[in-house]
Amino acid sequence: MTEAELRDITGVGASARLIRLVLAVGSAFFLVAGVLLFLLPDSFSSWIGLASSDEVAWAMRMLGVALLALAGLMWLVRRAKDHPVLGAGAVMMVASALLTILTVTLPGEWTPLRWALLGAGAVFALAYLALLLASRRL
């Protein structure tokens, strides 16, 4: 593989293109989760093994609104130039990693949805990390 071919598949431009795709998929994921959290907070709580209460339902609705806003921002920022998209990828890498850690430390039983959220969070965090590292290659 020549240096020019290597540059075409690595670096800022290629990484930004792939981060745009990850942002779009993540946006759809957060959109669905946000709607469920806002409309069905008690059900969502039980699906992830968390005991439900009025306080938990309120917090779930608040989280749902935050995820809906984040989904919209992720969808919009993917249209930005390469370097802002890389910055958004860095922010989302940290957010995904923190959400993954919080999923591990969530009190309650381990349910299939909790395992799925753990896997999704880890995959998103690792995808952003890999693409950001690839953007640093020459």
Tab-separated table of C-alpha atoms in Angstrom:
chain	number	residue	atom	x	y	z
A	1	MET	CA	0.000	0.000	0.000
A	2	THR	CA	1.392	3.363	-0.962
A	3	GLU	CA	1.625	6.319	1.397
A	4	ALA	CA	-1.104	8.145	-0.554
A	5	GLU	CA	-3.441	5.133	-0.292
A	6	LEU	CA	-2.720	4.890	3.426
A	7	ARG	CA	-3.555	8.588	3.830
A	8	ASP	CA	-6.888	8.009	2.067
A	9	ILE	CA	-7.983	5.382	4.601
A	10	THR	CA	-6.547	7.004	7.731
A	11	GLY	CA	-6.158	10.479	9.082
A	12	VAL	CA	-8.538	13.292	9.853
A	13	GLY	CA	-10.767	13.071	6.783
A	14	ALA	CA	-11.383	9.328	6.922
A	15	SER	CA	-11.856	9.341	10.696
A	16	ALA	CA	-14.263	12.271	10.521
A	17	ARG	CA	-16.338	10.467	7.887
A	18	LEU	CA	-16.623	7.403	10.097
A	19	ILE	CA	-17.290	9.453	13.234
A	20	ARG	CA	-20.183	11.058	11.346
A	21	LEU	CA	-21.608	7.577	10.841
A	22	VAL	CA	-21.129	6.671	14.513
A	23	LEU	CA	-22.778	9.963	15.516
A	24	ALA	CA	-25.774	9.173	13.293
A	25	VAL	CA	-26.169	5.658	14.723
A	26	GLY	CA	-25.687	6.977	18.265
A	27	SER	CA	-28.245	9.690	17.607
A	28	ALA	CA	-30.842	7.095	16.600
A	29	PHE	CA	-29.975	5.008	19.666
A	30	PHE	CA	-30.372	8.008	21.992
A	31	LEU	CA	-33.586	9.049	20.244
A	32	VAL	CA	-35.221	5.689	20.933
A	33	ALA	CA	-33.884	5.533	24.507
A	34	GLY	CA	-34.926	9.126	25.190
A	35	VAL	CA	-38.482	8.566	24.004
A	36	LEU	CA	-38.781	5.383	26.088
A	37	LEU	CA	-37.314	7.066	29.162
A	38	PHE	CA	-39.631	10.045	28.841
A	39	LEU	CA	-42.845	8.151	28.065
A	40	LEU	CA	-42.313	4.901	30.020
A	41	PRO	CA	-39.986	5.690	32.931
A	42	ASP	CA	-41.343	2.992	35.256
A	43	SER	CA	-41.168	0.303	32.571
A	44	PHE	CA	-37.660	1.340	31.527
A	45	SER	CA	-36.562	1.219	35.178
A	46	SER	CA	-37.802	-2.341	35.540
A	47	TRP	CA	-36.260	-3.331	32.193
A	48	ILE	CA	-32.805	-2.354	33.505
A	49	GLY	CA	-33.353	-3.885	36.958
A	50	LEU	CA	-33.841	-0.631	38.838
A	51	ALA	CA	-36.543	-0.363	41.513
A	52	SER	CA	-39.171	2.169	40.501
A	53	SER	CA	-40.384	5.096	42.572
A	54	ASP	CA	-41.699	8.580	41.934
A	55	GLU	CA	-38.181	9.961	42.335
A	56	VAL	CA	-36.676	7.413	39.941
A	57	ALA	CA	-39.444	8.056	37.387
A	58	TRP	CA	-38.748	11.793	37.538
A	59	ALA	CA	-35.005	11.198	37.069
A	60	MET	CA	-35.678	8.831	34.164
A	61	ARG	CA	-37.851	11.441	32.450
A	62	MET	CA	-35.146	14.064	32.969
A	63	LEU	CA	-32.575	11.693	31.483
A	64	GLY	CA	-34.931	11.043	28.568
A	65	VAL	CA	-35.153	14.769	27.793
A	66	ALA	CA	-31.349	15.083	27.997
A	67	LEU	CA	-30.902	12.127	25.620
A	68	LEU	CA	-33.408	13.606	23.161
A	69	ALA	CA	-31.488	16.891	23.151
A	70	LEU	CA	-28.169	15.059	22.764
A	71	ALA	CA	-29.588	12.964	19.907
A	72	GLY	CA	-30.569	16.153	18.095
A	73	LEU	CA	-27.169	17.732	18.619
A	74	MET	CA	-25.360	14.586	17.483
A	75	TRP	CA	-27.487	14.518	14.324
A	76	LEU	CA	-26.732	18.175	13.586
A	77	VAL	CA	-22.997	18.191	14.398
A	78	ARG	CA	-22.278	15.375	11.948
A	79	ARG	CA	-22.749	17.985	9.194
A	80	ALA	CA	-19.908	20.139	10.557
A	81	LYS	CA	-16.373	20.300	9.165
A	82	ASP	CA	-13.862	17.578	10.069
A	83	HIS	CA	-12.229	19.058	13.182
A	84	PRO	CA	-15.478	19.942	15.004
A	85	VAL	CA	-16.704	16.407	14.235
A	86	LEU	CA	-13.528	15.007	15.801
A	87	GLY	CA	-14.181	17.199	18.842
A	88	ALA	CA	-17.725	15.884	19.080
A	89	GLY	CA	-16.298	12.373	18.834
A	90	ALA	CA	-14.012	13.083	21.791
A	91	VAL	CA	-16.927	14.396	23.851
A	92	MET	CA	-19.039	11.370	22.950
A	93	MET	CA	-16.175	8.988	23.731
A	94	VAL	CA	-16.011	10.366	27.285
A	95	ALA	CA	-19.816	10.382	27.623
A	96	SER	CA	-20.093	6.804	26.334
A	97	ALA	CA	-17.362	5.608	28.683
A	98	LEU	CA	-19.006	7.314	31.664
A	99	LEU	CA	-22.433	5.914	30.780
A	100	THR	CA	-20.830	2.466	30.565
A	101	ILE	CA	-19.297	2.871	34.017
A	102	LEU	CA	-22.623	4.061	35.420
A	103	THR	CA	-24.353	1.037	33.877
A	104	VAL	CA	-21.919	-1.250	35.710
A	105	THR	CA	-22.492	0.532	39.026
A	106	LEU	CA	-26.293	0.760	38.657
A	107	PRO	CA	-27.974	-0.780	41.707
A	108	GLY	CA	-30.358	-3.632	41.038
A	109	GLU	CA	-30.477	-6.836	39.060
A	110	TRP	CA	-28.629	-7.498	35.819
A	111	THR	CA	-31.266	-7.780	33.099
A	112	PRO	CA	-30.898	-8.439	29.366
A	113	LEU	CA	-31.461	-4.735	28.588
A	114	ARG	CA	-28.848	-3.715	31.136
A	115	TRP	CA	-26.342	-6.056	29.487
A	116	ALA	CA	-27.299	-4.647	26.071
A	117	LEU	CA	-26.826	-1.064	27.286
A	118	LEU	CA	-23.453	-2.018	28.754
A	119	GLY	CA	-22.381	-3.545	25.447
A	120	ALA	CA	-23.666	-0.635	23.370
A	121	GLY	CA	-21.961	1.940	25.579
A	122	ALA	CA	-18.665	0.075	25.433
A	123	VAL	CA	-18.873	-0.358	21.644
A	124	PHE	CA	-19.599	3.344	21.124
A	125	ALA	CA	-16.776	4.407	23.452
A	126	LEU	CA	-14.285	2.080	21.743
A	127	ALA	CA	-15.430	3.111	18.257
A	128	TYR	CA	-14.910	6.796	19.044
A	129	LEU	CA	-11.530	6.033	20.657
A	130	ALA	CA	-10.323	3.965	17.684
A	131	LEU	CA	-11.415	6.578	15.164
A	132	LEU	CA	-9.836	9.415	17.129
A	133	LEU	CA	-6.577	7.478	17.343
A	134	ALA	CA	-6.751	6.763	13.602
A	135	SER	CA	-7.144	10.489	12.949
A	136	ARG	CA	-3.687	11.026	14.456
A	137	ARG	CA	-1.895	8.883	11.853
A	138	LEU	CA	0.037	10.528	9.058
